[in-house]
PDB file of C-alpha atoms (C1' of nucleotides) in Angstrom:
ATOM      1  CA  MET H   1     -62.695 335.210  24.478  1.00 50.00           C
ATOM      2  CA  ASN H   2     -60.897 332.446  26.623  1.00 44.00           C
ATOM      3  CA  SER H   3     -60.877 334.370  29.783  1.00 46.00           C
ATOM      4  CA  THR H   4     -62.461 331.294  32.047  1.00 53.00           C
ATOM      5  CA  THR H   5     -59.258 329.498  31.730  1.00 65.00           C
ATOM      6  CA  GLY H   6     -56.859 331.794  30.096  1.00 87.00           C
ATOM      7  CA  LYS H   7     -53.858 329.315  30.111  1.00 95.00           C
ATOM      8  CA  LYS H   8     -50.851 330.397  27.958  1.00 97.00           C
ATOM      9  CA  LEU H   9     -47.527 329.068  27.120  1.00 98.00           C
ATOM     10  CA  ILE H  10     -44.763 331.076  25.723  1.00 98.00           C
ATOM     11  CA  ILE H  11     -41.716 329.736  23.792  1.00 98.00           C
ATOM     12  CA  SER H  12     -39.195 332.223  22.853  1.00 98.00           C
ATOM     13  CA  GLY H  13     -36.010 332.122  20.580  1.00 98.00           C
ATOM     14  CA  VAL H  14     -38.079 330.038  17.860  1.00 98.00           C
ATOM     15  CA  THR H  15     -36.531 330.329  14.415  1.00 98.00           C
ATOM     16  CA  ASP H  16     -37.368 328.754  11.013  1.00 98.00           C
ATOM     17  CA  LEU H  17     -40.747 328.788  11.518  1.00 98.00           C
ATOM     18  CA  ASP H  18     -43.807 330.306   9.639  1.00 98.00           C
ATOM     19  CA  LEU H  19     -47.218 328.711  10.971  1.00 98.00           C
ATOM     20  CA  ALA H  20     -48.852 329.377   7.486  1.00 97.00           C
ATOM     21  CA  SER H  21     -46.859 327.214   5.287  1.00 96.00           C
ATOM     22  CA  THR H  22     -46.101 324.679   8.272  1.00 98.00           C
ATOM     23  CA  LEU H  23     -49.801 324.050   9.430  1.00 98.00           C
ATOM     24  CA  ASP H  24     -51.465 324.767   5.998  1.00 93.00           C
ATOM     25  CA  CYS H  25     -49.238 323.006   3.636  1.00 91.00           C
ATOM     26  CA  GLY H  26     -51.160 319.721   3.741  1.00 95.00           C
ATOM     27  CA  GLN H  27     -49.207 317.701   6.362  1.00 98.00           C
ATOM     28  CA  ALA H  28     -51.956 318.480   9.148  1.00 98.00           C
ATOM     29  CA  PHE H  29     -55.635 318.792   8.453  1.00 98.00           C
ATOM     30  CA  ARG H  30     -57.027 320.223  11.612  1.00 98.00           C
ATOM     31  CA  TRP H  31     -55.632 323.956  11.712  1.00 98.00           C
ATOM     32  CA  ILE H  32     -57.767 326.777  10.735  1.00 97.00           C
ATOM     33  CA  GLU H  33     -55.963 330.274  10.128  1.00 97.00           C
ATOM     34  CA  GLN H  34     -57.767 333.206  12.102  1.00 97.00           C
ATOM     35  CA  GLU H  35     -58.238 336.724  10.865  1.00 95.00           C
ATOM     36  CA  ASP H  36     -55.194 337.891  13.137  1.00 96.00           C
ATOM     37  CA  GLY H  37     -52.876 335.216  11.623  1.00 96.00           C
ATOM     38  CA  SER H  38     -52.797 332.952  14.443  1.00 98.00           C
ATOM     39  CA  PHE H  39     -53.781 329.365  14.276  1.00 98.00           C
ATOM     40  CA  SER H  40     -56.550 327.654  16.117  1.00 98.00           C
ATOM     41  CA  GLY H  41     -56.643 323.560  16.005  1.00 98.00           C
ATOM     42  CA  VAL H  42     -56.354 320.261  17.805  1.00 98.00           C
ATOM     43  CA  ALA H  43     -53.106 318.328  17.947  1.00 96.00           C
ATOM     44  CA  TRP H  44     -54.223 314.731  18.824  1.00 96.00           C
ATOM     45  CA  ASP H  45     -56.117 315.938  21.700  1.00 97.00           C
ATOM     46  CA  ARG H  46     -54.661 319.634  22.755  1.00 97.00           C
ATOM     47  CA  ALA H  47     -57.063 322.108  21.547  1.00 98.00           C
ATOM     48  CA  VAL H  48     -55.039 325.444  21.091  1.00 98.00           C
ATOM     49  CA  ASN H  49     -54.482 328.624  19.420  1.00 98.00           C
ATOM     50  CA  VAL H  50     -50.866 329.364  18.082  1.00 98.00           C
ATOM     51  CA  LYS H  51     -49.513 332.756  17.180  1.00 98.00           C
ATOM     52  CA  LEU H  52     -45.897 333.734  16.170  1.00 98.00           C
ATOM     53  CA  ASP H  53     -44.770 337.106  16.716  1.00 98.00           C
ATOM     54  CA  GLY H  54     -40.923 337.558  15.630  1.00 95.00           C
ATOM     55  CA  GLY H  55     -39.418 334.597  17.542  1.00 97.00           C
ATOM     56  CA  THR H  56     -42.084 334.144  20.318  1.00 98.00           C
ATOM     57  CA  LEU H  57     -44.540 331.620  20.141  1.00 98.00           C
ATOM     58  CA  THR H  58     -47.606 331.923  22.005  1.00 98.00           C
ATOM     59  CA  ILE H  59     -49.699 328.932  22.671  1.00 98.00           C
ATOM     60  CA  GLU H  60     -53.132 329.599  24.238  1.00 98.00           C
ATOM     61  CA  GLY H  61     -54.872 326.746  25.849  1.00 97.00           C
ATOM     62  CA  ALA H  62     -51.396 325.155  26.881  1.00 98.00           C
ATOM     63  CA  ASP H  63     -49.186 325.925  30.062  1.00 97.00           C
ATOM     64  CA  GLU H  64     -45.719 325.334  31.297  1.00 98.00           C
ATOM     65  CA  SER H  65     -46.662 321.701  31.882  1.00 98.00           C
ATOM     66  CA  ASP H  66     -47.155 321.356  27.726  1.00 98.00           C
ATOM     67  CA  LEU H  67     -43.775 323.108  26.957  1.00 98.00           C
ATOM     68  CA  ALA H  68     -42.467 319.355  25.998  1.00 98.00           C
ATOM     69  CA  TYR H  69     -45.279 318.480  24.134  1.00 98.00           C
ATOM     70  CA  PHE H  70     -45.238 321.698  22.041  1.00 98.00           C
ATOM     71  CA  ARG H  71     -41.492 321.988  21.536  1.00 98.00           C
ATOM     72  CA  ASN H  72     -41.717 318.486  20.164  1.00 98.00           C
ATOM     73  CA  TYR H  73     -44.773 319.078  17.831  1.00 98.00           C
ATOM     74  CA  PHE H  74     -42.986 321.908  16.359  1.00 98.00           C
ATOM     75  CA  ASP H  75     -39.947 320.233  16.162  1.00 98.00           C
ATOM     76  CA  LEU H  76     -38.074 323.267  17.973  1.00 98.00           C
ATOM     77  CA  ASP H  77     -35.195 321.051  18.702  1.00 98.00           C
ATOM     78  CA  THR H  78     -34.346 320.091  15.333  1.00 98.00           C
ATOM     79  CA  ASP H  79     -31.848 322.577  13.496  1.00 98.00           C
ATOM     80  CA  TYR H  80     -33.451 323.375  10.278  1.00 98.00           C
ATOM     81  CA  SER H  81     -30.957 325.972   9.114  1.00 98.00           C
ATOM     82  CA  LYS H  82     -28.182 323.359   9.095  1.00 98.00           C
ATOM     83  CA  ILE H  83     -30.407 321.199   6.963  1.00 98.00           C
ATOM     84  CA  LYS H  84     -31.669 323.934   4.682  1.00 98.00           C
ATOM     85  CA  ASP H  85     -27.800 324.867   4.055  1.00 98.00           C
ATOM     86  CA  ILE H  86     -27.054 321.011   2.951  1.00 98.00           C
ATOM     87  CA  LEU H  87     -30.168 321.049   0.795  1.00 98.00           C
ATOM     88  CA  SER H  88     -29.470 324.527  -0.563  1.00 98.00           C
ATOM     89  CA  ALA H  89     -26.170 323.005  -2.430  1.00 98.00           C
ATOM     90  CA  HIS H  90     -28.673 322.161  -5.267  1.00 98.00           C
ATOM     91  CA  PRO H  91     -30.221 325.247  -6.888  1.00 98.00           C
ATOM     92  CA  SER H  92     -33.458 323.871  -7.502  1.00 98.00           C
ATOM     93  CA  LEU H  93     -33.846 322.985  -3.901  1.00 98.00           C
ATOM     94  CA  LYS H  94     -32.595 326.243  -2.976  1.00 98.00           C
ATOM     95  CA  THR H  95     -35.183 327.713  -5.120  1.00 98.00           C
ATOM     96  CA  ALA H  96     -38.030 325.896  -3.104  1.00 98.00           C
ATOM     97  CA  ILE H  97     -36.479 326.571   0.467  1.00 98.00           C
ATOM     98  CA  ASP H  98     -36.395 330.413  -0.460  1.00 98.00           C
ATOM     99  CA  TYR H  99     -40.034 330.248  -1.414  1.00 98.00           C
ATOM    100  CA  ALA H 100     -41.099 329.215   1.959  1.00 98.00           C
ATOM    101  CA  PRO H 101     -38.101 328.894   4.481  1.00 98.00           C
ATOM    102  CA  GLY H 102     -40.458 328.412   7.234  1.00 98.00           C
ATOM    103  CA  ILE H 103     -41.828 324.966   6.845  1.00 98.00           C
ATOM    104  CA  ARG H 104     -41.170 322.496   9.464  1.00 98.00           C
ATOM    105  CA  ILE H 105     -42.211 318.857   9.816  1.00 98.00           C
ATOM    106  CA  LEU H 106     -44.774 318.546  12.564  1.00 98.00           C
ATOM    107  CA  ARG H 107     -44.286 315.625  15.051  1.00 98.00           C
ATOM    108  CA  GLN H 108     -47.759 314.213  14.919  1.00 98.00           C
ATOM    109  CA  ASN H 109     -49.464 311.377  16.622  1.00 98.00           C
ATOM    110  CA  ASN H 110     -48.655 308.424  14.541  1.00 98.00           C
ATOM    111  CA  TRP H 111     -52.102 306.943  14.658  1.00 98.00           C
ATOM    112  CA  GLU H 112     -53.606 310.096  13.435  1.00 98.00           C
ATOM    113  CA  ALA H 113     -51.280 310.658  10.706  1.00 98.00           C
ATOM    114  CA  LEU H 114     -52.114 307.103   9.184  1.00 98.00           C
ATOM    115  CA  SER H 115     -55.576 307.268   9.402  1.00 98.00           C
ATOM    116  CA  THR H 116     -55.886 310.636   8.228  1.00 98.00           C
ATOM    117  CA  PHE H 117     -53.520 310.115   5.151  1.00 98.00           C
ATOM    118  CA  ILE H 118     -55.935 307.619   4.184  1.00 98.00           C
ATOM    119  CA  ILE H 119     -58.603 309.898   3.574  1.00 98.00           C
ATOM    120  CA  THR H 120     -56.235 311.893   1.445  1.00 98.00           C
ATOM    121  CA  GLN H 121     -56.409 309.443  -1.600  1.00 98.00           C
ATOM    122  CA  ASN H 122     -57.975 310.619  -4.850  1.00 98.00           C
ATOM    123  CA  ASN H 123     -59.139 313.700  -2.886  1.00 97.00           C
ATOM    124  CA  ASN H 124     -58.499 317.431  -2.095  1.00 96.00           C
ATOM    125  CA  ILE H 125     -57.359 319.391   0.771  1.00 96.00           C
ATOM    126  CA  LYS H 126     -60.566 321.184   1.626  1.00 97.00           C
ATOM    127  CA  ARG H 127     -62.685 318.096   1.526  1.00 98.00           C
ATOM    128  CA  ILE H 128     -60.212 316.383   3.349  1.00 98.00           C
ATOM    129  CA  LYS H 129     -60.387 318.650   6.070  1.00 98.00           C
ATOM    130  CA  GLY H 130     -64.262 318.611   6.269  1.00 98.00           C
ATOM    131  CA  ILE H 131     -64.143 314.848   6.430  1.00 98.00           C
ATOM    132  CA  VAL H 132     -61.492 314.798   9.069  1.00 98.00           C
ATOM    133  CA  GLU H 133     -63.272 317.279  11.139  1.00 98.00           C
ATOM    134  CA  ARG H 134     -66.943 315.439  10.749  1.00 98.00           C
ATOM    135  CA  LEU H 135     -64.499 312.034  12.065  1.00 98.00           C
ATOM    136  CA  CYS H 136     -63.480 313.870  15.254  1.00 98.00           C
ATOM    137  CA  THR H 137     -66.775 315.425  15.812  1.00 98.00           C
ATOM    138  CA  GLU H 138     -68.376 311.969  15.535  1.00 98.00           C
ATOM    139  CA  LEU H 139     -65.972 309.875  17.255  1.00 98.00           C
ATOM    140  CA  GLY H 140     -63.541 312.014  19.136  1.00 98.00           C
ATOM    141  CA  GLU H 141     -63.631 312.990  22.955  1.00 98.00           C
ATOM    142  CA  PRO H 142     -65.241 316.538  23.470  1.00 98.00           C
ATOM    143  CA  LEU H 143     -62.614 318.961  24.599  1.00 97.00           C
ATOM    144  CA  GLY H 144     -65.043 321.713  25.339  1.00 93.00           C
ATOM    145  CA  ASN H 145     -66.195 324.957  23.165  1.00 93.00           C
ATOM    146  CA  GLY H 146     -67.351 322.202  20.575  1.00 95.00           C
ATOM    147  CA  LYS H 147     -64.061 320.951  19.920  1.00 97.00           C
ATOM    148  CA  HIS H 148     -63.046 317.335  19.906  1.00 98.00           C
ATOM    149  CA  ALA H 149     -59.820 315.319  20.189  1.00 98.00           C
ATOM    150  CA  TYR H 150     -59.068 312.873  17.334  1.00 98.00           C
ATOM    151  CA  PRO H 151     -60.510 309.909  17.893  1.00 98.00           C
ATOM    152  CA  THR H 152     -58.798 306.852  19.585  1.00 98.00           C
ATOM    153  CA  ILE H 153     -57.930 303.764  17.871  1.00 98.00           C
ATOM    154  CA  GLU H 154     -60.347 301.580  20.073  1.00 98.00           C
ATOM    155  CA  ARG H 155     -63.191 304.112  19.466  1.00 98.00           C
ATOM    156  CA  LEU H 156     -62.834 304.092  15.720  1.00 98.00           C
ATOM    157  CA  ASN H 157     -62.284 300.284  15.862  1.00 98.00           C
ATOM    158  CA  SER H 158     -65.825 299.839  17.486  1.00 98.00           C
ATOM    159  CA  ALA H 159     -67.674 302.156  14.819  1.00 98.00           C
ATOM    160  CA  THR H 160     -69.510 300.883  11.888  1.00 98.00           C
ATOM    161  CA  LEU H 161     -69.731 301.632   8.487  1.00 98.00           C
ATOM    162  CA  ALA H 162     -73.259 303.138   9.254  1.00 98.00           C
ATOM    163  CA  ASP H 163     -71.559 305.184  12.056  1.00 98.00           C
ATOM    164  CA  LEU H 164     -69.041 306.749   9.497  1.00 98.00           C
ATOM    165  CA  GLU H 165     -71.724 307.695   6.837  1.00 98.00           C
ATOM    166  CA  PRO H 166     -72.297 311.355   8.460  1.00 98.00           C
ATOM    167  CA  LEU H 167     -68.478 311.651   7.420  1.00 98.00           C
ATOM    168  CA  ARG H 168     -69.380 311.619   3.553  1.00 98.00           C
ATOM    169  CA  ALA H 169     -65.817 310.013   3.300  1.00 98.00           C
ATOM    170  CA  GLY H 170     -67.100 307.885   0.520  1.00 98.00           C
ATOM    171  CA  PHE H 171     -65.349 304.545  -0.409  1.00 98.00           C
ATOM    172  CA  ARG H 172     -62.616 305.434   2.206  1.00 98.00           C
ATOM    173  CA  ALA H 173     -65.071 304.732   5.115  1.00 98.00           C
ATOM    174  CA  ARG H 174     -64.060 300.889   5.068  1.00 98.00           C
ATOM    175  CA  TYR H 175     -60.597 301.842   4.710  1.00 98.00           C
ATOM    176  CA  LEU H 176     -60.363 303.461   7.955  1.00 98.00           C
ATOM    177  CA  LEU H 177     -62.456 300.583   9.510  1.00 98.00           C
ATOM    178  CA  ASP H 178     -59.709 298.097   7.885  1.00 98.00           C
ATOM    179  CA  CYS H 179     -56.968 300.428   9.701  1.00 98.00           C
ATOM    180  CA  ALA H 180     -58.545 300.669  12.912  1.00 98.00           C
ATOM    181  CA  LYS H 181     -58.993 296.980  13.161  1.00 98.00           C
ATOM    182  CA  LYS H 182     -55.341 295.900  11.869  1.00 98.00           C
ATOM    183  CA  VAL H 183     -53.822 298.401  14.624  1.00 98.00           C
ATOM    184  CA  SER H 184     -56.216 297.683  17.418  1.00 98.00           C
ATOM    185  CA  THR H 185     -55.599 293.729  16.715  1.00 98.00           C
ATOM    186  CA  GLY H 186     -51.759 294.225  16.504  1.00 97.00           C
ATOM    187  CA  THR H 187     -51.568 293.053  13.009  1.00 97.00           C
ATOM    188  CA  VAL H 188     -50.236 296.449  12.423  1.00 98.00           C
ATOM    189  CA  ASP H 189     -48.112 297.214  15.411  1.00 98.00           C
ATOM    190  CA  LEU H 190     -47.429 300.977  15.765  1.00 98.00           C
ATOM    191  CA  ASP H 191     -44.642 300.568  18.179  1.00 98.00           C
ATOM    192  CA  VAL H 192     -42.705 298.594  16.332  1.00 98.00           C
ATOM    193  CA  ILE H 193     -42.847 300.456  12.904  1.00 98.00           C
ATOM    194  CA  PRO H 194     -39.948 302.781  14.609  1.00 98.00           C
ATOM    195  CA  LYS H 195     -37.771 299.789  14.693  1.00 98.00           C
ATOM    196  CA  LEU H 196     -38.236 298.541  10.945  1.00 98.00           C
ATOM    197  CA  GLY H 197     -35.940 299.324   7.893  1.00 96.00           C
ATOM    198  CA  THR H 198     -37.327 301.424   5.242  1.00 94.00           C
ATOM    199  CA  GLU H 199     -39.009 298.857   3.059  1.00 95.00           C
ATOM    200  CA  ALA H 200     -39.901 296.683   5.888  1.00 97.00           C
ATOM    201  CA  ALA H 201     -42.014 299.346   7.653  1.00 98.00           C
ATOM    202  CA  ARG H 202     -43.801 300.133   4.343  1.00 98.00           C
ATOM    203  CA  ALA H 203     -44.663 297.001   3.841  1.00 97.00           C
ATOM    204  CA  VAL H 204     -46.288 296.429   7.196  1.00 98.00           C
ATOM    205  CA  LEU H 205     -48.697 299.706   6.829  1.00 98.00           C
ATOM    206  CA  MET H 206     -49.326 298.598   3.058  1.00 98.00           C
ATOM    207  CA  THR H 207     -51.034 295.574   4.484  1.00 98.00           C
ATOM    208  CA  ILE H 208     -53.945 298.066   5.624  1.00 98.00           C
ATOM    209  CA  LEU H 209     -56.486 298.377   3.003  1.00 98.00           C
ATOM    210  CA  GLY H 210     -56.332 301.936   1.318  1.00 98.00           C
ATOM    211  CA  VAL H 211     -52.692 302.125   2.197  1.00 98.00           C
ATOM    212  CA  GLY H 212     -50.258 301.978  -1.008  1.00 98.00           C
ATOM    213  CA  GLU H 213     -46.889 303.421  -1.110  1.00 98.00           C
ATOM    214  CA  LYS H 214     -47.848 307.025  -1.011  1.00 98.00           C
ATOM    215  CA  VAL H 215     -50.086 306.924   1.920  1.00 98.00           C
ATOM    216  CA  ALA H 216     -47.382 304.875   3.483  1.00 98.00           C
ATOM    217  CA  ASP H 217     -44.735 307.223   3.378  1.00 98.00           C
ATOM    218  CA  CYS H 218     -47.015 310.203   4.495  1.00 98.00           C
ATOM    219  CA  ALA H 219     -47.685 308.124   7.475  1.00 98.00           C
ATOM    220  CA  LEU H 220     -43.996 307.328   7.888  1.00 98.00           C
ATOM    221  CA  LEU H 221     -42.820 310.927   7.383  1.00 98.00           C
ATOM    222  CA  PHE H 222     -45.786 312.758   9.170  1.00 98.00           C
ATOM    223  CA  GLY H 223     -46.639 310.219  11.771  1.00 98.00           C
ATOM    224  CA  PHE H 224     -43.238 308.768  12.694  1.00 98.00           C
ATOM    225  CA  TYR H 225     -40.768 311.481  11.812  1.00 98.00           C
ATOM    226  CA  ARG H 226     -39.197 309.149   9.259  1.00 98.00           C
ATOM    227  CA  ILE H 227     -37.564 311.864   7.290  1.00 98.00           C
ATOM    228  CA  GLU H 228     -36.040 309.808   4.616  1.00 97.00           C
ATOM    229  CA  TYR H 229     -39.454 308.892   2.989  1.00 97.00           C
ATOM    230  CA  CYS H 230     -40.405 311.315   0.100  1.00 97.00           C
ATOM    231  CA  PRO H 231     -44.284 310.760  -0.720  1.00 98.00           C
ATOM    232  CA  MET H 232     -44.606 311.241  -4.441  1.00 96.00           C
ATOM    233  CA  ASP H 233     -48.037 312.499  -5.267  1.00 95.00           C
ATOM    234  CA  VAL H 234     -49.105 314.231  -8.448  1.00 93.00           C
ATOM    235  CA  TRP H 235     -47.545 317.450  -7.338  1.00 94.00           C
ATOM    236  CA  MET H 236     -44.071 315.897  -6.575  1.00 96.00           C
ATOM    237  CA  LYS H 237     -43.688 314.103  -9.826  1.00 94.00           C
ATOM    238  CA  ARG H 238     -44.465 317.389 -11.495  1.00 93.00           C
ATOM    239  CA  VAL H 239     -42.034 319.496  -9.459  1.00 96.00           C
ATOM    240  CA  MET H 240     -39.522 316.494  -9.749  1.00 96.00           C
ATOM    241  CA  ALA H 241     -39.621 316.249 -13.634  1.00 94.00           C
ATOM    242  CA  GLU H 242     -39.671 320.143 -13.681  1.00 94.00           C
ATOM    243  CA  MET H 243     -36.724 320.748 -11.187  1.00 96.00           C
ATOM    244  CA  LEU H 244     -34.932 317.744 -10.541  1.00 96.00           C
ATOM    245  CA  PRO H 245     -35.345 315.372 -13.484  1.00 94.00           C
ATOM    246  CA  ASP H 246     -32.264 313.374 -12.274  1.00 94.00           C
ATOM    247  CA  GLY H 247     -33.893 312.805  -8.756  1.00 96.00           C
ATOM    248  CA  PHE H 248     -32.159 314.028  -5.312  1.00 97.00           C
ATOM    249  CA  PRO H 249     -28.223 314.481  -5.032  1.00 98.00           C
ATOM    250  CA  ASP H 250     -27.000 311.833  -2.722  1.00 98.00           C
ATOM    251  CA  TYR H 251     -26.325 314.416   0.331  1.00 98.00           C
ATOM    252  CA  ALA H 252     -29.996 315.427   0.004  1.00 98.00           C
ATOM    253  CA  LEU H 253     -31.430 311.529   0.601  1.00 98.00           C
ATOM    254  CA  PRO H 254     -31.204 311.502   4.131  1.00 98.00           C
ATOM    255  CA  TYR H 255     -33.629 314.586   4.266  1.00 98.00           C
ATOM    256  CA  ALA H 256     -35.673 313.664   1.099  1.00 98.00           C
ATOM    257  CA  GLY H 257     -38.928 313.902   3.258  1.00 98.00           C
ATOM    258  CA  ILE H 258     -38.396 317.689   4.477  1.00 98.00           C
ATOM    259  CA  ALA H 259     -36.979 318.513   0.790  1.00 98.00           C
ATOM    260  CA  GLN H 260     -40.310 317.025  -0.290  1.00 98.00           C
ATOM    261  CA  GLN H 261     -42.137 319.358   1.838  1.00 98.00           C
ATOM    262  CA  TYR H 262     -40.199 322.647   0.472  1.00 98.00           C
ATOM    263  CA  LEU H 263     -40.937 320.891  -3.118  1.00 98.00           C
ATOM    264  CA  PHE H 264     -44.432 320.348  -2.690  1.00 97.00           C
ATOM    265  CA  HIS H 265     -45.112 323.651  -1.204  1.00 97.00           C
ATOM    266  CA  TYR H 266     -43.225 325.289  -3.971  1.00 97.00           C
ATOM    267  CA  ALA H 267     -45.135 323.083  -6.638  1.00 96.00           C
ATOM    268  CA  ARG H 268     -48.444 323.953  -5.551  1.00 94.00           C
ATOM    269  CA  GLY H 269     -47.647 327.936  -5.409  1.00 94.00           C
ATOM    270  CA  ASN H 270     -45.967 327.834  -9.107  1.00 94.00           C
ATOM    271  CA  LEU H 271     -46.808 324.641 -11.152  1.00 88.00           C
TER     272      LEU H 271
ATOM    273  C1'  DA W   1     -71.583 319.421 -17.937  1.00 93.52           C
ATOM    274  C1'  DA W   2     -67.310 317.052 -17.856  1.00 93.52           C
ATOM    275  C1'  DC W   3     -63.120 316.886 -15.111  1.00 93.52           C
ATOM    276  C1'  DC W   4     -60.377 316.756 -11.385  1.00 93.52           C
ATOM    277  C1'  DA W   5     -58.848 316.055  -6.384  1.00 93.52           C
ATOM    278  C1'  DG W   6     -51.466 314.763  -1.570  1.00 93.52           C
ATOM    279  C1'  DG W   7     -54.463 306.951  -5.083  1.00 93.52           C
ATOM    280  C1'  DC W   8     -55.883 302.440  -4.436  1.00 93.52           C
ATOM    281  C1'  DG W   9     -57.646 297.768  -5.341  1.00 93.52           C
ATOM    282  C1'  DC W  10     -58.423 294.802  -8.280  1.00 93.52           C
ATOM    283  C1'  DA W  11     -58.488 292.371 -13.047  1.00 93.52           C
ATOM    284  C1'  DT W  12     -55.811 291.321 -16.641  1.00 93.52           C
ATOM    285  C1'  DA W  13     -51.686 290.000 -19.498  1.00 93.52           C
TER     286       DA W  13
ATOM    287  C1'  DT N   1     -44.092 294.438 -13.865  1.00 93.52           C
ATOM    288  C1'  DA N   2     -47.143 297.354 -16.077  1.00 93.52           C
ATOM    289  C1'  DT N   3     -51.274 299.166 -17.462  1.00 93.52           C
ATOM    290  C1'  DG N   4     -56.115 300.447 -17.260  1.00 93.52           C
ATOM    291  C1'  DC N   5     -60.453 301.290 -14.661  1.00 93.52           C
ATOM    292  C1'  DG N   6     -64.062 302.425 -11.128  1.00 93.52           C
ATOM    293  C1'  DC N   7     -64.289 304.744  -7.134  1.00 93.52           C
ATOM    294  C1'  DA N   8     -67.933 308.341  -3.275  1.00 93.52           C
ATOM    295  C1'  DT N   9     -68.202 313.042  -2.822  1.00 93.52           C
ATOM    296  C1'  DG N  10     -67.911 317.852  -3.824  1.00 93.52           C
ATOM    297  C1'  DG N  11     -65.824 321.991  -5.989  1.00 93.52           C
ATOM    298  C1'  DT N  12     -64.911 324.397 -10.454  1.00 93.52           C
TER     299       DT N  12
END
DNA sequence: AACCAGGCGCATA
DNA sequence: TATGCGCATGGT
């Protein structure tokens, strides 16, 4: 298959990771499961195939020089066992964690996360993936083998509504353009967001058309690794009402975003 | 053939 | 602050 380049990066000693529940649970939209259980996809501008055997992660298309990037992307330097122990003090959280203990929060590019979550509103995961893929095909840098990087801020900002027609994104197309405009002009400064407090960071993102509280929280959790944010979508409202009617216990609040991923995945599988 | 999808903007009170 | 409605598109 990939015999011309054949780059390969191997990371051993990986724990608390399951590729299926991490890459296909609605936090990233560019990964496709292969028949052998590996995943092919593009993380920002790196097209790779990822496979996990026991505790060994094999990344085709990357090499040793990409080690730091992928350790970071898969959040391998965070101790999830410890976080799961803390959260598991509540029986409902323990139930959700036991259902899919290998979920991790990916450290994605903040621009990619922000703009793709604009696409998720009033939409379903299957169609979201299609729109994102067409967005990359239309505006992303070619990476070879027909794959494309996620479009840069400037490239999307230079596009017109007509350029976005092939995406079939519907009413969300103009939201994408507004997002690119505000980010590229600095009205929304992605480098400043990490320095802002909970309410301020959310408020800045919500100045973008098509970004309400839920999309803002998704961008902050998945794009900025602000794990205190807990995006509340229909599934989360369902599972919270059912399993945590009194809300999160205090000790869970600093990890509410991580708890959210376990609960979201549990809800989709069981409610 | 209606109804829904990891919501949001806008109008109205 | 709190409702309610329309929204592009595609799947069931």
